[in-house]
């Protein structure tokens, strides 16, 4: 599974509507409103790299109120369970 982190700058008056519309896109697993340089962060999960083109530029970027998107591709996923297992020496 390919994971992309999409930073979304939106028109301020449309942030809630943009968030709802982006969240309704099939390959979007989560949308967060955030502080900082962008308004929203979306996590996109697709089976193949080629699928990103139909989600990010063809759907997310075309949502009314989206002004700019910036995309980062994840190389590797780390979870608390993974990190605990990696450092577990087997001692109680």
PDB file of N, CA and C in Angstrom:
ATOM      1  N   UNK A   1       0.847  -1.178   0.000  1.00  0.00           N
ATOM      2  CA  UNK A   1       0.000   0.000   0.000  1.00  0.00           C
ATOM      3  C   UNK A   1       0.895   1.244   0.000  1.00  0.00           C
ATOM      4  N   UNK A   2       0.577   2.186  -0.848  1.00  0.00           N
ATOM      5  CA  UNK A   2       1.308   3.450  -0.960  1.00  0.00           C
ATOM      6  C   UNK A   2       0.584   4.482  -0.097  1.00  0.00           C
ATOM      7  N   UNK A   3       1.339   5.202   0.732  1.00  0.00           N
ATOM      8  CA  UNK A   3       0.755   6.253   1.567  1.00  0.00           C
ATOM      9  C   UNK A   3       1.333   7.594   1.160  1.00  0.00           C
ATOM     10  N   UNK A   4       0.438   8.559   0.945  1.00  0.00           N
ATOM     11  CA  UNK A   4       0.847   9.925   0.643  1.00  0.00           C
ATOM     12  C   UNK A   4       0.280  10.843   1.719  1.00  0.00           C
ATOM     13  N   UNK A   5       1.093  11.798   2.138  1.00  0.00           N
ATOM     14  CA  UNK A   5       0.663  12.827   3.074  1.00  0.00           C
ATOM     15  C   UNK A   5       0.462  14.081   2.232  1.00  0.00           C
ATOM     16  N   UNK A   6      -0.767  14.585   2.209  1.00  0.00           N
ATOM     17  CA  UNK A   6      -1.105  15.720   1.346  1.00  0.00           C
ATOM     18  C   UNK A   6      -1.392  16.931   2.223  1.00  0.00           C
ATOM     19  N   UNK A   7      -0.582  17.971   2.053  1.00  0.00           N
ATOM     20  CA  UNK A   7      -0.792  19.233   2.759  1.00  0.00           C
ATOM     21  C   UNK A   7      -1.672  20.105   1.883  1.00  0.00           C
ATOM     22  N   UNK A   8      -2.744  20.622   2.465  1.00  0.00           N
ATOM     23  CA  UNK A   8      -3.740  21.358   1.697  1.00  0.00           C
ATOM     24  C   UNK A   8      -3.893  22.770   2.243  1.00  0.00           C
ATOM     25  N   UNK A   9      -3.704  23.724   1.364  1.00  0.00           N
ATOM     26  CA  UNK A   9      -4.004  25.108   1.700  1.00  0.00           C
ATOM     27  C   UNK A   9      -5.365  25.405   1.091  1.00  0.00           C
ATOM     28  N   UNK A  10      -6.280  25.909   1.919  1.00  0.00           N
ATOM     29  CA  UNK A  10      -7.651  26.134   1.465  1.00  0.00           C
ATOM     30  C   UNK A  10      -8.074  27.563   1.731  1.00  0.00           C
ATOM     31  N   UNK A  11      -9.089  27.973   1.012  1.00  0.00           N
ATOM     32  CA  UNK A  11      -9.698  29.270   1.273  1.00  0.00           C
ATOM     33  C   UNK A  11     -10.280  29.212   2.686  1.00  0.00           C
ATOM     34  N   UNK A  12      -9.924  30.181   3.529  1.00  0.00           N
ATOM     35  CA  UNK A  12     -10.280  30.139   4.949  1.00  0.00           C
ATOM     36  C   UNK A  12     -11.778  29.935   5.167  1.00  0.00           C
ATOM     37  N   UNK A  13     -12.587  30.591   4.405  1.00  0.00           N
ATOM     38  CA  UNK A  13     -14.034  30.494   4.595  1.00  0.00           C
ATOM     39  C   UNK A  13     -14.597  29.128   4.201  1.00  0.00           C
ATOM     40  N   UNK A  14     -13.807  28.297   3.532  1.00  0.00           N
ATOM     41  CA  UNK A  14     -14.291  26.998   3.061  1.00  0.00           C
ATOM     42  C   UNK A  14     -13.585  25.810   3.710  1.00  0.00           C
ATOM     43  N   UNK A  15     -12.769  26.046   4.735  1.00  0.00           N
ATOM     44  CA  UNK A  15     -11.999  24.943   5.325  1.00  0.00           C
ATOM     45  C   UNK A  15     -12.893  23.773   5.763  1.00  0.00           C
ATOM     46  N   UNK A  16     -13.973  23.992   6.498  1.00  0.00           N
ATOM     47  CA  UNK A  16     -14.798  22.833   6.894  1.00  0.00           C
ATOM     48  C   UNK A  16     -15.379  22.064   5.703  1.00  0.00           C
ATOM     49  N   UNK A  17     -15.847  22.786   4.691  1.00  0.00           N
ATOM     50  CA  UNK A  17     -16.417  22.122   3.507  1.00  0.00           C
ATOM     51  C   UNK A  17     -15.340  21.361   2.738  1.00  0.00           C
ATOM     52  N   UNK A  18     -14.170  21.976   2.601  1.00  0.00           N
ATOM     53  CA  UNK A  18     -13.058  21.300   1.919  1.00  0.00           C
ATOM     54  C   UNK A  18     -12.700  20.027   2.676  1.00  0.00           C
ATOM     55  N   UNK A  19     -12.592  20.112   3.996  1.00  0.00           N
ATOM     56  CA  UNK A  19     -12.240  18.935   4.798  1.00  0.00           C
ATOM     57  C   UNK A  19     -13.247  17.812   4.605  1.00  0.00           C
ATOM     58  N   UNK A  20     -14.533  18.144   4.632  1.00  0.00           N
ATOM     59  CA  UNK A  20     -15.571  17.118   4.448  1.00  0.00           C
ATOM     60  C   UNK A  20     -15.505  16.491   3.054  1.00  0.00           C
ATOM     61  N   UNK A  21     -15.314  17.331   2.037  1.00  0.00           N
ATOM     62  CA  UNK A  21     -15.258  16.800   0.667  1.00  0.00           C
ATOM     63  C   UNK A  21     -14.029  15.925   0.466  1.00  0.00           C
ATOM     64  N   UNK A  22     -12.886  16.373   0.967  1.00  0.00           N
ATOM     65  CA  UNK A  22     -11.661  15.576   0.817  1.00  0.00           C
ATOM     66  C   UNK A  22     -11.823  14.254   1.575  1.00  0.00           C
ATOM     67  N   UNK A  23     -12.387  14.304   2.770  1.00  0.00           N
ATOM     68  CA  UNK A  23     -12.579  13.083   3.563  1.00  0.00           C
ATOM     69  C   UNK A  23     -13.500  12.083   2.879  1.00  0.00           C
ATOM     70  N   UNK A  24     -14.390  12.563   2.016  1.00  0.00           N
ATOM     71  CA  UNK A  24     -15.327  11.664   1.335  1.00  0.00           C
ATOM     72  C   UNK A  24     -14.703  10.957   0.126  1.00  0.00           C
ATOM     73  N   UNK A  25     -13.503  11.346  -0.265  1.00  0.00           N
ATOM     74  CA  UNK A  25     -12.821  10.701  -1.395  1.00  0.00           C
ATOM     75  C   UNK A  25     -12.377   9.309  -0.962  1.00  0.00           C
ATOM     76  N   UNK A  26     -12.650   8.323  -1.795  1.00  0.00           N
ATOM     77  CA  UNK A  26     -12.458   6.916  -1.442  1.00  0.00           C
ATOM     78  C   UNK A  26     -11.079   6.587  -0.868  1.00  0.00           C
ATOM     79  N   UNK A  27     -10.017   7.048  -1.455  1.00  0.00           N
ATOM     80  CA  UNK A  27      -8.670   6.674  -1.023  1.00  0.00           C
ATOM     81  C   UNK A  27      -8.123   7.521   0.118  1.00  0.00           C
ATOM     82  N   UNK A  28      -8.889   8.481   0.584  1.00  0.00           N
ATOM     83  CA  UNK A  28      -8.462   9.325   1.702  1.00  0.00           C
ATOM     84  C   UNK A  28      -8.881   8.642   2.999  1.00  0.00           C
ATOM     85  N   UNK A  29      -7.895   8.319   3.842  1.00  0.00           N
ATOM     86  CA  UNK A  29      -8.224   7.622   5.086  1.00  0.00           C
ATOM     87  C   UNK A  29      -8.505   8.578   6.232  1.00  0.00           C
ATOM     88  N   UNK A  30      -7.834   9.734   6.258  1.00  0.00           N
ATOM     89  CA  UNK A  30      -8.045  10.715   7.319  1.00  0.00           C
ATOM     90  C   UNK A  30      -7.773  12.110   6.797  1.00  0.00           C
ATOM     91  N   UNK A  31      -8.442  13.083   7.408  1.00  0.00           N
ATOM     92  CA  UNK A  31      -8.177  14.495   7.142  1.00  0.00           C
ATOM     93  C   UNK A  31      -8.106  15.193   8.494  1.00  0.00           C
ATOM     94  N   UNK A  32      -7.071  15.987   8.686  1.00  0.00           N
ATOM     95  CA  UNK A  32      -6.888  16.720   9.933  1.00  0.00           C
ATOM     96  C   UNK A  32      -6.842  18.214   9.643  1.00  0.00           C
ATOM     97  N   UNK A  33      -7.501  19.016  10.479  1.00  0.00           N
ATOM     98  CA  UNK A  33      -7.275  20.455  10.430  1.00  0.00           C
ATOM     99  C   UNK A  33      -6.079  20.704  11.341  1.00  0.00           C
ATOM    100  N   UNK A  34      -5.182  21.572  10.899  1.00  0.00           N
ATOM    101  CA  UNK A  34      -3.923  21.754  11.621  1.00  0.00           C
ATOM    102  C   UNK A  34      -3.554  23.232  11.720  1.00  0.00           C
ATOM    103  N   UNK A  35      -2.620  23.513  12.617  1.00  0.00           N
ATOM    104  CA  UNK A  35      -2.055  24.850  12.695  1.00  0.00           C
ATOM    105  C   UNK A  35      -0.801  24.879  11.827  1.00  0.00           C
ATOM    106  N   UNK A  36      -0.359  26.068  11.485  1.00  0.00           N
ATOM    107  CA  UNK A  36       0.877  26.191  10.718  1.00  0.00           C
ATOM    108  C   UNK A  36       0.652  26.766   9.336  1.00  0.00           C
ATOM    109  N   UNK A  37       1.512  26.385   8.421  1.00  0.00           N
ATOM    110  CA  UNK A  37       1.509  26.939   7.068  1.00  0.00           C
ATOM    111  C   UNK A  37       0.393  26.415   6.171  1.00  0.00           C
ATOM    112  N   UNK A  38      -0.227  25.308   6.553  1.00  0.00           N
ATOM    113  CA  UNK A  38      -1.318  24.743   5.765  1.00  0.00           C
ATOM    114  C   UNK A  38      -2.552  24.622   6.647  1.00  0.00           C
ATOM    115  N   UNK A  39      -3.677  24.362   6.023  1.00  0.00           N
ATOM    116  CA  UNK A  39      -4.936  24.284   6.758  1.00  0.00           C
ATOM    117  C   UNK A  39      -5.365  22.858   7.083  1.00  0.00           C
ATOM    118  N   UNK A  40      -5.072  21.946   6.152  1.00  0.00           N
ATOM    119  CA  UNK A  40      -5.502  20.558   6.298  1.00  0.00           C
ATOM    120  C   UNK A  40      -4.372  19.609   5.911  1.00  0.00           C
ATOM    121  N   UNK A  41      -4.376  18.442   6.543  1.00  0.00           N
ATOM    122  CA  UNK A  41      -3.464  17.370   6.163  1.00  0.00           C
ATOM    123  C   UNK A  41      -4.316  16.139   5.893  1.00  0.00           C
ATOM    124  N   UNK A  42      -4.149  15.558   4.715  1.00  0.00           N
ATOM    125  CA  UNK A  42      -4.902  14.356   4.347  1.00  0.00           C
ATOM    126  C   UNK A  42      -3.947  13.187   4.167  1.00  0.00           C
ATOM    127  N   UNK A  43      -4.361  12.020   4.634  1.00  0.00           N
ATOM    128  CA  UNK A  43      -3.606  10.793   4.397  1.00  0.00           C
ATOM    129  C   UNK A  43      -4.309  10.021   3.291  1.00  0.00           C
ATOM    130  N   UNK A  44      -3.562   9.733   2.248  1.00  0.00           N
ATOM    131  CA  UNK A  44      -4.094   9.024   1.083  1.00  0.00           C
ATOM    132  C   UNK A  44      -3.408   7.669   1.006  1.00  0.00           C
ATOM    133  N   UNK A  45      -4.201   6.623   0.852  1.00  0.00           N
ATOM    134  CA  UNK A  45      -3.644   5.272   0.724  1.00  0.00           C
ATOM    135  C   UNK A  45      -4.194   4.635  -0.545  1.00  0.00           C
ATOM    136  N   UNK A  46      -3.269   4.216  -1.413  1.00  0.00           N
ATOM    137  CA  UNK A  46      -3.639   3.599  -2.683  1.00  0.00           C
ATOM    138  C   UNK A  46      -2.772   2.364  -2.912  1.00  0.00           C
ATOM    139  N   UNK A  47      -3.254   1.420  -3.727  1.00  0.00           N
ATOM    140  CA  UNK A  47      -2.472   0.204  -3.971  1.00  0.00           C
ATOM    141  C   UNK A  47      -1.234   0.421  -4.844  1.00  0.00           C
ATOM    142  N   UNK A  48      -1.284   1.367  -5.789  1.00  0.00           N
ATOM    143  CA  UNK A  48      -0.177   1.567  -6.725  1.00  0.00           C
ATOM    144  C   UNK A  48       0.121   3.052  -6.881  1.00  0.00           C
ATOM    145  N   UNK A  49       1.378   3.371  -7.197  1.00  0.00           N
ATOM    146  CA  UNK A  49       1.780   4.762  -7.384  1.00  0.00           C
ATOM    147  C   UNK A  49       0.911   5.469  -8.428  1.00  0.00           C
ATOM    148  N   UNK A  50       0.576   4.760  -9.490  1.00  0.00           N
ATOM    149  CA  UNK A  50      -0.207   5.353 -10.565  1.00  0.00           C
ATOM    150  C   UNK A  50      -1.569   5.847 -10.077  1.00  0.00           C
ATOM    151  N   UNK A  51      -2.087   5.233  -9.028  1.00  0.00           N
ATOM    152  CA  UNK A  51      -3.396   5.616  -8.496  1.00  0.00           C
ATOM    153  C   UNK A  51      -3.379   6.997  -7.841  1.00  0.00           C
ATOM    154  N   UNK A  52      -2.201   7.453  -7.441  1.00  0.00           N
ATOM    155  CA  UNK A  52      -2.106   8.777  -6.817  1.00  0.00           C
ATOM    156  C   UNK A  52      -2.577   9.879  -7.758  1.00  0.00           C
ATOM    157  N   UNK A  53      -2.332   9.713  -9.052  1.00  0.00           N
ATOM    158  CA  UNK A  53      -2.720  10.730 -10.037  1.00  0.00           C
ATOM    159  C   UNK A  53      -4.234  10.909 -10.109  1.00  0.00           C
ATOM    160  N   UNK A  54      -4.971   9.851  -9.913  1.00  0.00           N
ATOM    161  CA  UNK A  54      -6.428   9.979  -9.972  1.00  0.00           C
ATOM    162  C   UNK A  54      -7.009  10.524  -8.672  1.00  0.00           C
ATOM    163  N   UNK A  55      -6.227  10.509  -7.610  1.00  0.00           N
ATOM    164  CA  UNK A  55      -6.728  10.996  -6.321  1.00  0.00           C
ATOM    165  C   UNK A  55      -6.279  12.426  -6.042  1.00  0.00           C
ATOM    166  N   UNK A  56      -4.986  12.698  -6.121  1.00  0.00           N
ATOM    167  CA  UNK A  56      -4.481  14.001  -5.673  1.00  0.00           C
ATOM    168  C   UNK A  56      -4.755  15.115  -6.689  1.00  0.00           C
ATOM    169  N   UNK A  57      -4.211  15.076  -7.903  1.00  0.00           N
ATOM    170  CA  UNK A  57      -4.509  16.180  -8.821  1.00  0.00           C
ATOM    171  C   UNK A  57      -5.923  16.127  -9.402  1.00  0.00           C
ATOM    172  N   UNK A  58      -6.456  14.934  -9.598  1.00  0.00           N
ATOM    173  CA  UNK A  58      -7.763  14.818 -10.244  1.00  0.00           C
ATOM    174  C   UNK A  58      -8.947  14.988  -9.302  1.00  0.00           C
ATOM    175  N   UNK A  59      -8.748  14.767  -7.999  1.00  0.00           N
ATOM    176  CA  UNK A  59      -9.869  14.897  -7.067  1.00  0.00           C
ATOM    177  C   UNK A  59      -9.599  15.933  -5.977  1.00  0.00           C
ATOM    178  N   UNK A  60      -8.560  15.721  -5.165  1.00  0.00           N
ATOM    179  CA  UNK A  60      -8.310  16.638  -4.046  1.00  0.00           C
ATOM    180  C   UNK A  60      -8.065  18.057  -4.541  1.00  0.00           C
ATOM    181  N   UNK A  61      -7.173  18.224  -5.501  1.00  0.00           N
ATOM    182  CA  UNK A  61      -6.815  19.563  -5.976  1.00  0.00           C
ATOM    183  C   UNK A  61      -7.982  20.282  -6.643  1.00  0.00           C
ATOM    184  N   UNK A  62      -8.990  19.537  -7.070  1.00  0.00           N
ATOM    185  CA  UNK A  62     -10.132  20.136  -7.758  1.00  0.00           C
ATOM    186  C   UNK A  62     -11.322  20.431  -6.834  1.00  0.00           C
ATOM    187  N   UNK A  63     -11.180  20.139  -5.554  1.00  0.00           N
ATOM    188  CA  UNK A  63     -12.246  20.467  -4.607  1.00  0.00           C
ATOM    189  C   UNK A  63     -12.349  21.987  -4.514  1.00  0.00           C
ATOM    190  N   UNK A  64     -13.567  22.491  -4.583  1.00  0.00           N
ATOM    191  CA  UNK A  64     -13.784  23.937  -4.517  1.00  0.00           C
ATOM    192  C   UNK A  64     -13.257  24.476  -3.186  1.00  0.00           C
ATOM    193  N   UNK A  65     -12.374  25.460  -3.273  1.00  0.00           N
ATOM    194  CA  UNK A  65     -11.778  26.053  -2.084  1.00  0.00           C
ATOM    195  C   UNK A  65     -10.343  25.633  -1.844  1.00  0.00           C
ATOM    196  N   UNK A  66      -9.892  24.575  -2.512  1.00  0.00           N
ATOM    197  CA  UNK A  66      -8.489  24.169  -2.399  1.00  0.00           C
ATOM    198  C   UNK A  66      -7.650  25.144  -3.216  1.00  0.00           C
ATOM    199  N   UNK A  67      -6.659  25.742  -2.575  1.00  0.00           N
ATOM    200  CA  UNK A  67      -5.800  26.693  -3.262  1.00  0.00           C
ATOM    201  C   UNK A  67      -4.465  26.082  -3.673  1.00  0.00           C
ATOM    202  N   UNK A  68      -3.967  25.159  -2.865  1.00  0.00           N
ATOM    203  CA  UNK A  68      -2.663  24.556  -3.166  1.00  0.00           C
ATOM    204  C   UNK A  68      -2.543  23.230  -2.424  1.00  0.00           C
ATOM    205  N   UNK A  69      -1.895  22.263  -3.064  1.00  0.00           N
ATOM    206  CA  UNK A  69      -1.578  20.994  -2.402  1.00  0.00           C
ATOM    207  C   UNK A  69      -0.086  20.734  -2.528  1.00  0.00           C
ATOM    208  N   UNK A  70       0.450  20.083  -1.528  1.00  0.00           N
ATOM    209  CA  UNK A  70       1.850  19.658  -1.539  1.00  0.00           C
ATOM    210  C   UNK A  70       1.844  18.225  -1.024  1.00  0.00           C
ATOM    211  N   UNK A  71       2.498  17.338  -1.749  1.00  0.00           N
ATOM    212  CA  UNK A  71       2.409  15.917  -1.447  1.00  0.00           C
ATOM    213  C   UNK A  71       3.759  15.337  -1.048  1.00  0.00           C
ATOM    214  N   UNK A  72       3.721  14.526  -0.003  1.00  0.00           N
ATOM    215  CA  UNK A  72       4.899  13.781   0.448  1.00  0.00           C
ATOM    216  C   UNK A  72       4.549  12.300   0.403  1.00  0.00           C
ATOM    217  N   UNK A  73       5.459  11.480  -0.125  1.00  0.00           N
ATOM    218  CA  UNK A  73       5.247  10.035  -0.143  1.00  0.00           C
ATOM    219  C   UNK A  73       5.973   9.407   1.033  1.00  0.00           C
ATOM    220  N   UNK A  74       5.295   8.493   1.700  1.00  0.00           N
ATOM    221  CA  UNK A  74       5.890   7.801   2.845  1.00  0.00           C
ATOM    222  C   UNK A  74       6.755   6.646   2.341  1.00  0.00           C
ATOM    223  N   UNK A  75       7.961   6.527   2.909  1.00  0.00           N
ATOM    224  CA  UNK A  75       8.856   5.414   2.579  1.00  0.00           C
ATOM    225  C   UNK A  75       8.585   4.218   3.480  1.00  0.00           C
ATOM    226  N   UNK A  76       8.393   4.509   4.764  1.00  0.00           N
ATOM    227  CA  UNK A  76       8.256   3.441   5.738  1.00  0.00           C
ATOM    228  C   UNK A  76       7.324   3.906   6.845  1.00  0.00           C
ATOM    229  N   UNK A  77       6.554   2.979   7.391  1.00  0.00           N
ATOM    230  CA  UNK A  77       5.618   3.317   8.466  1.00  0.00           C
ATOM    231  C   UNK A  77       6.138   2.770   9.783  1.00  0.00           C
ATOM    232  N   UNK A  78       6.045   3.587  10.819  1.00  0.00           N
ATOM    233  CA  UNK A  78       6.423   3.171  12.162  1.00  0.00           C
ATOM    234  C   UNK A  78       5.225   3.382  13.068  1.00  0.00           C
ATOM    235  N   UNK A  79       4.903   2.391  13.866  1.00  0.00           N
ATOM    236  CA  UNK A  79       3.835   2.534  14.851  1.00  0.00           C
ATOM    237  C   UNK A  79       4.428   2.273  16.225  1.00  0.00           C
ATOM    238  N   UNK A  80       3.692   2.611  17.273  1.00  0.00           N
ATOM    239  CA  UNK A  80       4.183   2.347  18.626  1.00  0.00           C
ATOM    240  C   UNK A  80       4.469   0.872  18.823  1.00  0.00           C
ATOM    241  N   UNK A  81       3.605   0.009  18.306  1.00  0.00           N
ATOM    242  CA  UNK A  81       3.807  -1.437  18.439  1.00  0.00           C
ATOM    243  C   UNK A  81       5.089  -1.873  17.735  1.00  0.00           C
ATOM    244  N   UNK A  82       5.357  -1.340  16.542  1.00  0.00           N
ATOM    245  CA  UNK A  82       6.577  -1.682  15.814  1.00  0.00           C
ATOM    246  C   UNK A  82       7.810  -1.234  16.581  1.00  0.00           C
ATOM    247  N   UNK A  83       7.780  -0.025  17.110  1.00  0.00           N
ATOM    248  CA  UNK A  83       8.931   0.502  17.838  1.00  0.00           C
ATOM    249  C   UNK A  83       9.168  -0.262  19.129  1.00  0.00           C
ATOM    250  N   UNK A  84       8.106  -0.620  19.840  1.00  0.00           N
ATOM    251  CA  UNK A  84       8.262  -1.398  21.069  1.00  0.00           C
ATOM    252  C   UNK A  84       8.857  -2.768  20.761  1.00  0.00           C
ATOM    253  N   UNK A  85       8.395  -3.420  19.707  1.00  0.00           N
ATOM    254  CA  UNK A  85       8.933  -4.727  19.322  1.00  0.00           C
ATOM    255  C   UNK A  85      10.396  -4.651  18.930  1.00  0.00           C
ATOM    256  N   UNK A  86      10.772  -3.586  18.250  1.00  0.00           N
ATOM    257  CA  UNK A  86      12.159  -3.428  17.804  1.00  0.00           C
ATOM    258  C   UNK A  86      13.122  -3.268  18.969  1.00  0.00           C
ATOM    259  N   UNK A  87      12.653  -2.672  20.057  1.00  0.00           N
ATOM    260  CA  UNK A  87      13.528  -2.420  21.213  1.00  0.00           C
ATOM    261  C   UNK A  87      13.277  -3.389  22.371  1.00  0.00           C
ATOM    262  N   UNK A  88      12.406  -4.362  22.176  1.00  0.00           N
ATOM    263  CA  UNK A  88      12.119  -5.324  23.236  1.00  0.00           C
ATOM    264  C   UNK A  88      13.254  -6.344  23.333  1.00  0.00           C
ATOM    265  N   UNK A  89      13.880  -6.384  24.493  1.00  0.00           N
ATOM    266  CA  UNK A  89      14.993  -7.309  24.705  1.00  0.00           C
ATOM    267  C   UNK A  89      14.528  -8.614  25.322  1.00  0.00           C
ATOM    268  N   UNK A  90      13.238  -8.720  25.624  1.00  0.00           N
ATOM    269  CA  UNK A  90      12.714  -9.956  26.179  1.00  0.00           C
ATOM    270  C   UNK A  90      12.839 -10.049  27.696  1.00  0.00           C
ATOM    271  N   UNK A  91      13.238  -9.002  28.367  1.00  0.00           N
ATOM    272  CA  UNK A  91      13.334  -9.005  29.826  1.00  0.00           C
ATOM    273  C   UNK A  91      12.047  -8.492  30.439  1.00  0.00           C
ATOM    274  N   UNK A  92      11.653  -9.054  31.543  1.00  0.00           N
ATOM    275  CA  UNK A  92      10.460  -8.575  32.254  1.00  0.00           C
ATOM    276  C   UNK A  92      10.842  -7.749  33.444  1.00  0.00           C
TER     277      UNK A  92
END
